[in-house]
Short mmCIF file of C-alpha atoms in Angstrom, two decimals:
data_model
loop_
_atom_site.label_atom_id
_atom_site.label_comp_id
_atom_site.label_asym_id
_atom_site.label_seq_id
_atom_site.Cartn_x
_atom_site.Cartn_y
_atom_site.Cartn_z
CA UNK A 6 -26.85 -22.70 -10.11
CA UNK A 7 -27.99 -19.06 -9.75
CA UNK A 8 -25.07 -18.00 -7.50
CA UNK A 9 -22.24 -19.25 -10.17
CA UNK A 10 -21.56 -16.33 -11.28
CA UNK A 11 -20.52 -15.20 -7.74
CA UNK A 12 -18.12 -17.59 -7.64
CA UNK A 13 -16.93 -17.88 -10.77
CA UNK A 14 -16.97 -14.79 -12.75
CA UNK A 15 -15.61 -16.06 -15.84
CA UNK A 16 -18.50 -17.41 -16.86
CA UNK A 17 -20.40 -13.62 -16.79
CA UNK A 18 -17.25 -12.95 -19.46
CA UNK A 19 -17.60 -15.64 -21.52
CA UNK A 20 -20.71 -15.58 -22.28
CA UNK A 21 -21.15 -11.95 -22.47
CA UNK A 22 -24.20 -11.72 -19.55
CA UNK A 23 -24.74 -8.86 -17.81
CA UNK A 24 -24.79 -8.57 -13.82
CA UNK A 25 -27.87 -6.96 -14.03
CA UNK A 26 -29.88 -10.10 -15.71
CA UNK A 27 -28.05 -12.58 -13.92
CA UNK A 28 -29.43 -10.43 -10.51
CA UNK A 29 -33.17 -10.06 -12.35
CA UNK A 30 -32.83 -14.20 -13.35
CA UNK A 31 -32.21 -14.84 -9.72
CA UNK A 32 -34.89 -12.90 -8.40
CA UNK A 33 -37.36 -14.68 -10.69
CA UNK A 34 -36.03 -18.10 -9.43
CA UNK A 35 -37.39 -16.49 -5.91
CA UNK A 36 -40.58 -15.16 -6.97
CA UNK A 37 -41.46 -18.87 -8.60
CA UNK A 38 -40.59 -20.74 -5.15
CA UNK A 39 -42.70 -18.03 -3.47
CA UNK A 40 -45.69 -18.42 -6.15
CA UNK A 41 -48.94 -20.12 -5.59
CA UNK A 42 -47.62 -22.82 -8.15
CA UNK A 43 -44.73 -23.77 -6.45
CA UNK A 44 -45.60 -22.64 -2.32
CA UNK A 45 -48.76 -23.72 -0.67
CA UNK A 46 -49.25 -22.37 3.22
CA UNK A 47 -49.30 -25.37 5.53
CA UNK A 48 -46.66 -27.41 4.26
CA UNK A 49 -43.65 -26.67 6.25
CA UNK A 50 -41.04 -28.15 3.86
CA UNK A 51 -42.04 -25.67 0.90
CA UNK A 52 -42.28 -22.82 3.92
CA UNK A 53 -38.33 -23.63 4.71
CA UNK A 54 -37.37 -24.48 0.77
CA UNK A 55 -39.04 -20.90 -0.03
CA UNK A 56 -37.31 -19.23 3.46
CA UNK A 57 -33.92 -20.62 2.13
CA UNK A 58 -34.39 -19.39 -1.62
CA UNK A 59 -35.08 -15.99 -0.29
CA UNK A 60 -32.07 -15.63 2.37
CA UNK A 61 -29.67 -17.84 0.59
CA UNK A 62 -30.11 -16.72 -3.05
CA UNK A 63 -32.23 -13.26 -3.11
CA UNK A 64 -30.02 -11.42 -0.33
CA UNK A 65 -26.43 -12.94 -1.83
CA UNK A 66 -27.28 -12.07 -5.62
CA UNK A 67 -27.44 -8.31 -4.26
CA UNK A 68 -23.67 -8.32 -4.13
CA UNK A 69 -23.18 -8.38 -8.31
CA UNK A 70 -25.51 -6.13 -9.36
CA UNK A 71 -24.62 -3.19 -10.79
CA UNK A 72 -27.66 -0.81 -10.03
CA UNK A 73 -29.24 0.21 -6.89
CA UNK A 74 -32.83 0.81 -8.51
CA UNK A 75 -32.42 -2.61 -10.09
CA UNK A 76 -32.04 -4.29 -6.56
CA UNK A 77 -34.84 -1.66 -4.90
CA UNK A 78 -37.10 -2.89 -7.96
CA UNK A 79 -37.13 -6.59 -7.70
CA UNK A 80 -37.00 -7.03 -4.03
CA UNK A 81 -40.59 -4.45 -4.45
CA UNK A 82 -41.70 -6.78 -6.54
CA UNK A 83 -41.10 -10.00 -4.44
CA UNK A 84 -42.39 -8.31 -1.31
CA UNK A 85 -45.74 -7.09 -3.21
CA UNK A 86 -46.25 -10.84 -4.19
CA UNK A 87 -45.70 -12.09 -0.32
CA UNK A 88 -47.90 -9.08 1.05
CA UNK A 89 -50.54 -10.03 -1.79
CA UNK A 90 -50.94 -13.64 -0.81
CA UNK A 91 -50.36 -13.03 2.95
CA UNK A 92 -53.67 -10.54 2.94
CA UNK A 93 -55.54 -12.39 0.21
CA UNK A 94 -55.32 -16.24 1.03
CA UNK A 95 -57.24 -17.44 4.20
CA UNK A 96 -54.52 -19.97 4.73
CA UNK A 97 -51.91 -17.85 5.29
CA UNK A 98 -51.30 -17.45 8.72
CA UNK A 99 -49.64 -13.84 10.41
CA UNK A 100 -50.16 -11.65 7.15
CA UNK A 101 -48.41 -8.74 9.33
CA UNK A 102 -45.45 -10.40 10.30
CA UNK A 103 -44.61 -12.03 6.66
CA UNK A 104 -45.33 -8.26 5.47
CA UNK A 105 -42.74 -7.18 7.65
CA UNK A 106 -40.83 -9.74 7.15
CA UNK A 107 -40.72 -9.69 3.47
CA UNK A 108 -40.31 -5.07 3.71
CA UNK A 109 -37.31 -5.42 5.87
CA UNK A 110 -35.66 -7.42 2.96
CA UNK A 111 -35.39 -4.63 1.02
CA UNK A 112 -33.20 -2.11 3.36
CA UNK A 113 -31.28 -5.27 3.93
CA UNK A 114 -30.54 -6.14 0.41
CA UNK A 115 -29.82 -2.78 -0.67
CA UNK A 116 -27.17 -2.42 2.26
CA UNK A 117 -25.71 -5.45 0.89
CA UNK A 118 -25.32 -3.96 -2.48
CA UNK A 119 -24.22 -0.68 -1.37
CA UNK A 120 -21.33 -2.49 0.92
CA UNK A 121 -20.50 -4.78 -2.41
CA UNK A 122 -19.83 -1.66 -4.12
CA UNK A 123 -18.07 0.22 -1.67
CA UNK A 124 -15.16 -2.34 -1.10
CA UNK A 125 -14.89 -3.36 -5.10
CA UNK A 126 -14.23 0.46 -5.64
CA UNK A 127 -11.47 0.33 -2.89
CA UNK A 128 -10.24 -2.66 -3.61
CA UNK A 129 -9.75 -1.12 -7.18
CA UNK A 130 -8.38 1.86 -6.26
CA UNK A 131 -6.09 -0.15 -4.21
CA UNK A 132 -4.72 -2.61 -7.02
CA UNK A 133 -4.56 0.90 -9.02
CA UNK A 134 -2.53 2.82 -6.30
CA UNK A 135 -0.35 -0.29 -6.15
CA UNK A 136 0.43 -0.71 -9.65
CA UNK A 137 1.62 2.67 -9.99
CA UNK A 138 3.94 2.55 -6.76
CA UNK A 139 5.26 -0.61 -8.31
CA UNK A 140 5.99 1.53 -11.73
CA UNK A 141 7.04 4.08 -9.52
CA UNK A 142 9.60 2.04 -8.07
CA UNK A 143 10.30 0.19 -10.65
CA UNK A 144 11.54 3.27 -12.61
CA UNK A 145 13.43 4.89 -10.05
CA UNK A 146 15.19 1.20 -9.10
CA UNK A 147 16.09 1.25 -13.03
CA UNK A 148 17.49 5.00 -12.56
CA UNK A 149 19.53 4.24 -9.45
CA UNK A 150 20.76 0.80 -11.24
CA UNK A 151 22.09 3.10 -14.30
CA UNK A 152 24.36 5.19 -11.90
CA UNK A 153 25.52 3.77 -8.73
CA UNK A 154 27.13 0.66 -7.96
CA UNK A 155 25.23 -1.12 -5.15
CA UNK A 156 20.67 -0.98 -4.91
CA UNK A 157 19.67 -1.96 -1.70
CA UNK A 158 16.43 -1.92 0.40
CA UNK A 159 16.42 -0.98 3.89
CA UNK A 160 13.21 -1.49 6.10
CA UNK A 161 11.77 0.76 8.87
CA UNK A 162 14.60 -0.30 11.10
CA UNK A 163 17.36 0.37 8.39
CA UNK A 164 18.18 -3.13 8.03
CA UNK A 165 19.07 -4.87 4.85
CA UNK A 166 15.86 -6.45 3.23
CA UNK A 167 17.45 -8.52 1.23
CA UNK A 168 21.11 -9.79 0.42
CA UNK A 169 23.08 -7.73 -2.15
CA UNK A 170 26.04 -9.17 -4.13
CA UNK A 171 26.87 -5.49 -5.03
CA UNK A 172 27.12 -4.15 -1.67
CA UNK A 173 29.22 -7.42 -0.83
CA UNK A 174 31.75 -7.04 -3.29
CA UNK A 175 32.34 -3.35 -2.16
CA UNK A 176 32.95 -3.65 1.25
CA UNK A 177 34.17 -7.80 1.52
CA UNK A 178 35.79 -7.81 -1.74
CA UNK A 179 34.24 -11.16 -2.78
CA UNK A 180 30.58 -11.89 -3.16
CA UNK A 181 29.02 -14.55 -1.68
CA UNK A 182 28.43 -13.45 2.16
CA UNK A 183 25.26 -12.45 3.52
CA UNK A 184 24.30 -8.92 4.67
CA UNK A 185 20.42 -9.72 5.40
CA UNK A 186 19.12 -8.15 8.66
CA UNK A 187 22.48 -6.29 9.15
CA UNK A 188 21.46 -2.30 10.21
CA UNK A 189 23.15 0.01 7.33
CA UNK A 190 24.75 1.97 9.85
CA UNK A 191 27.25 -0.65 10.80
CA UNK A 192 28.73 0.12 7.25
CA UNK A 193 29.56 3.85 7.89
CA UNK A 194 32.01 5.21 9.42
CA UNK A 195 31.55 5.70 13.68
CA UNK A 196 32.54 9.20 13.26
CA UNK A 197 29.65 9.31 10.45
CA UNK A 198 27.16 7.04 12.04
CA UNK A 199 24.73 9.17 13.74
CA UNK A 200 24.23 12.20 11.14
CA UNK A 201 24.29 9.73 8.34
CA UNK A 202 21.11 8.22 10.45
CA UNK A 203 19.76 11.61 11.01
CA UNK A 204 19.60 12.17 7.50
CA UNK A 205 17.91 8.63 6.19
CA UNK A 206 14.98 9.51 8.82
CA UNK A 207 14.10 12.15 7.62
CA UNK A 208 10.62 13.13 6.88
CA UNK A 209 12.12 13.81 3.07
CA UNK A 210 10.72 11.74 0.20
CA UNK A 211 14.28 11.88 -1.03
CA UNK A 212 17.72 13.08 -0.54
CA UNK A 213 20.80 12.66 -1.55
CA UNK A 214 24.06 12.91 1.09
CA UNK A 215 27.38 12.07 1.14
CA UNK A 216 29.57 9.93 3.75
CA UNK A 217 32.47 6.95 4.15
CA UNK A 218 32.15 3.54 4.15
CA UNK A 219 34.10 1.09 5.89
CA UNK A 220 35.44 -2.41 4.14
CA UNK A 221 36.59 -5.37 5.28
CA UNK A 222 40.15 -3.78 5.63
CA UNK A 223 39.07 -0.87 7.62
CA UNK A 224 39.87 1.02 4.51
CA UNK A 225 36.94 4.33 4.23
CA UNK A 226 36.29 5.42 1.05
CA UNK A 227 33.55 8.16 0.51
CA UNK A 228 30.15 7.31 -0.58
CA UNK A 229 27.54 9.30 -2.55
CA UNK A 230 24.15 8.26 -1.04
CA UNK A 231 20.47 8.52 -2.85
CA UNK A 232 17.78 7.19 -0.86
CA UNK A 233 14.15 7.15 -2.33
CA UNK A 234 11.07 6.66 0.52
CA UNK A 235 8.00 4.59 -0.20
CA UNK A 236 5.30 2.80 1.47
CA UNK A 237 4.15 -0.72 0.69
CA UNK A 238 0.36 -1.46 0.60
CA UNK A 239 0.61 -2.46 4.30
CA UNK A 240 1.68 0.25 5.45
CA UNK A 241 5.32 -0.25 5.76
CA UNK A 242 7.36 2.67 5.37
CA UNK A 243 11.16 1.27 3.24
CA UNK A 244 13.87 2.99 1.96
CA UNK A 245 15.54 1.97 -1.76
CA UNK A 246 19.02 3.21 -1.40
CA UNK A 247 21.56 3.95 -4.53
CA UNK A 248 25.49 3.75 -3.60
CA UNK A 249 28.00 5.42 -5.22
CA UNK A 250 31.55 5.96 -5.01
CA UNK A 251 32.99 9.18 -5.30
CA UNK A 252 36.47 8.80 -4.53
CA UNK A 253 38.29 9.37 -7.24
CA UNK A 254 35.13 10.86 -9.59
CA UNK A 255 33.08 13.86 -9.21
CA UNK A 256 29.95 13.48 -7.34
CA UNK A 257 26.99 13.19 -9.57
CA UNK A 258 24.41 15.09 -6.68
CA UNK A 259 27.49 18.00 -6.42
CA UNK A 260 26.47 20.81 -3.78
CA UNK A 261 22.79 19.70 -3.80
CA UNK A 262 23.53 16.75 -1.49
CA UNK A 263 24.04 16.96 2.10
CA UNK A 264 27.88 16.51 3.89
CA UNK A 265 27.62 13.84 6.54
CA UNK A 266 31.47 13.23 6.82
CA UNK A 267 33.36 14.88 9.71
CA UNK A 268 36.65 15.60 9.26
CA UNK A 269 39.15 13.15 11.41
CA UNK A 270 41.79 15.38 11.57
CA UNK A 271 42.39 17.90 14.11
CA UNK A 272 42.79 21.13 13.33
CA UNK A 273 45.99 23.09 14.93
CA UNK A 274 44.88 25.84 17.28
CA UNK A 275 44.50 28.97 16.27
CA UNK A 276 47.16 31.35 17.76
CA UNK A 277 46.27 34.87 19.01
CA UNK A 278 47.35 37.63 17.27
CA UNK A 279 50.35 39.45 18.91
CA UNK A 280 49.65 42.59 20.69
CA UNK A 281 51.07 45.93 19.43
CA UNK A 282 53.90 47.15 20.70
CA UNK A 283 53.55 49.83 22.94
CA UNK A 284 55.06 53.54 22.20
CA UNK A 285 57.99 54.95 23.65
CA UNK A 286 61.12 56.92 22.74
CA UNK A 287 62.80 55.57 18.96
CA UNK A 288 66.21 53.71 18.97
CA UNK A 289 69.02 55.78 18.17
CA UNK A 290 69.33 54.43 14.77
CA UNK A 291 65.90 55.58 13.57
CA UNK A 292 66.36 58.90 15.49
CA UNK A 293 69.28 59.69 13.33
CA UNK A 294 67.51 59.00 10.70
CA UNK A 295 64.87 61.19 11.42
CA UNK A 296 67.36 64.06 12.22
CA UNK A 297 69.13 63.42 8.52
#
């Protein structure tokens, strides 16, 4: 009945009890077992009723308390009360070892505490750190919905997440088909492929680049590219990507963004210039012109 609270924390809320008093009420439920009114020496049932209370009830009720000279205070208390009837009653057999035995409860009980307190305060700061990633995200999924024309989220491996009817319609022309698992590179153009690849591993947070995709019709059209980096709470690293074709508008990222698109067409060779022409005597037409 003691260790409700434990498990079901609601009830703390409801009814407006503090963690504190709820630790305190257990400890009292120990003390009583281990009392002269409730324990007598010789009886090995109330020996392994008043062993149980204290290991199953005293240690565990160290994990909501709120207060580390709360938990050091009670388990003194209930370790002065076994010391004073292990030294004080004839009956009591091994006063030493229940001395120690009862002392060592109290390193033990504040360790639990201490570890109680140490993984609620990460597991808070983790729920906190996720909750703003997720607003983080959110807000920049909302941004990159407001100006490009296809989302998508690419994992580690820059593979599709998810399908994305967007990203379908621009390169299939129909939605419908799925994309899932398909790398993003097989999208660009092969001329573009590895520097476009280059760029989305990059150790950047975010960048913004611009290269061709390819459609179902072998058809490239140029593509403005943001990509945003996060990390999930398990540590994997994904990228949100933001689409954007620029063919016939002006980028939005202008010179800020990198140029991953190499130029298909060959450039003529660039001719030598033609030596100058060596001196020697004039024709005759310029000589008589000089002469005149």
């Amino acid at each position: 009945l003691m260790l409700l609270p434990t498990h079901f924390p609601r009830i703390l809320r409801r009814f407006h009890f503090s963690l504190d008093v709820n630790y305190i009420t257990c400890q009292l439920f120990v003390a009583m077992i281990l009392s002269p009114w409730t324990f007598q020496p010789g009886a090995i049932e109330e020996l392994v009723v008043a062993g149980t209370a204290f290991v199953m009830c005293s240690l565990p009720s160290a994990a909501f308390a709120l207060n580390s000279v709360v938990v050091v205070t009670c388990q003194t208390f209930i370790w002065l009360l076994v010391a004073c009837r292990a030294w004080t009653e004839e009956a009591m057999q091994y006063p030493i070892l229940l001395t120690l035995f009862g002392f060592w409860h109290i390193p033990i009980a504040l360790l639990v505490f201490q570890l109680t307190d140490t993984l609620m305060l990460q597991e808070a700061e983790s729920k906190i750190r996720e909750r703003d990633s997720r607003i983080q995200m959110n807000a920049a999924d909302a941004l990159l919905q407001l100006t490009c024309d296809a989302v998508l989220e690419l994992d580690t491996e820059l593979r599709l997440v998810e399908d994305n009817p967007n990203l379908t319609t621009m390169l299939l022309g129909r939605p419908g088909a799925s994309l899932k698992g398909r790398k993003f590179s097989d999208f660009i153009s092969s001329r573009d492929q590895r520097r476009a690849t280059e760029l989305l591993q990059q150790d950047a947070r975010a960048i913004a680049f611009h290269t061709r995709l390819v459609d179902s019709y072998s058809s490239k059209f140029r593509t403005e590219v943001f990509q945003v980096k996060y990390t999930k709470m398990n540590g994997q690293k994904c990228h949100l990507l933001g689409l954007r074709d620029f063919t016939d508008v002006k980028p939005l990222a202008g010179d800020t963004a990198t140029d991953a698109i190499r130029d298909s067409v060959a450039q003529a060779p660039v001719q030598p210039p033609l030596p100058a022409p060596l001196p020697g005597p004039a024709p005759p037409a310029q000589a008589a012109l000089a002469l005149g």
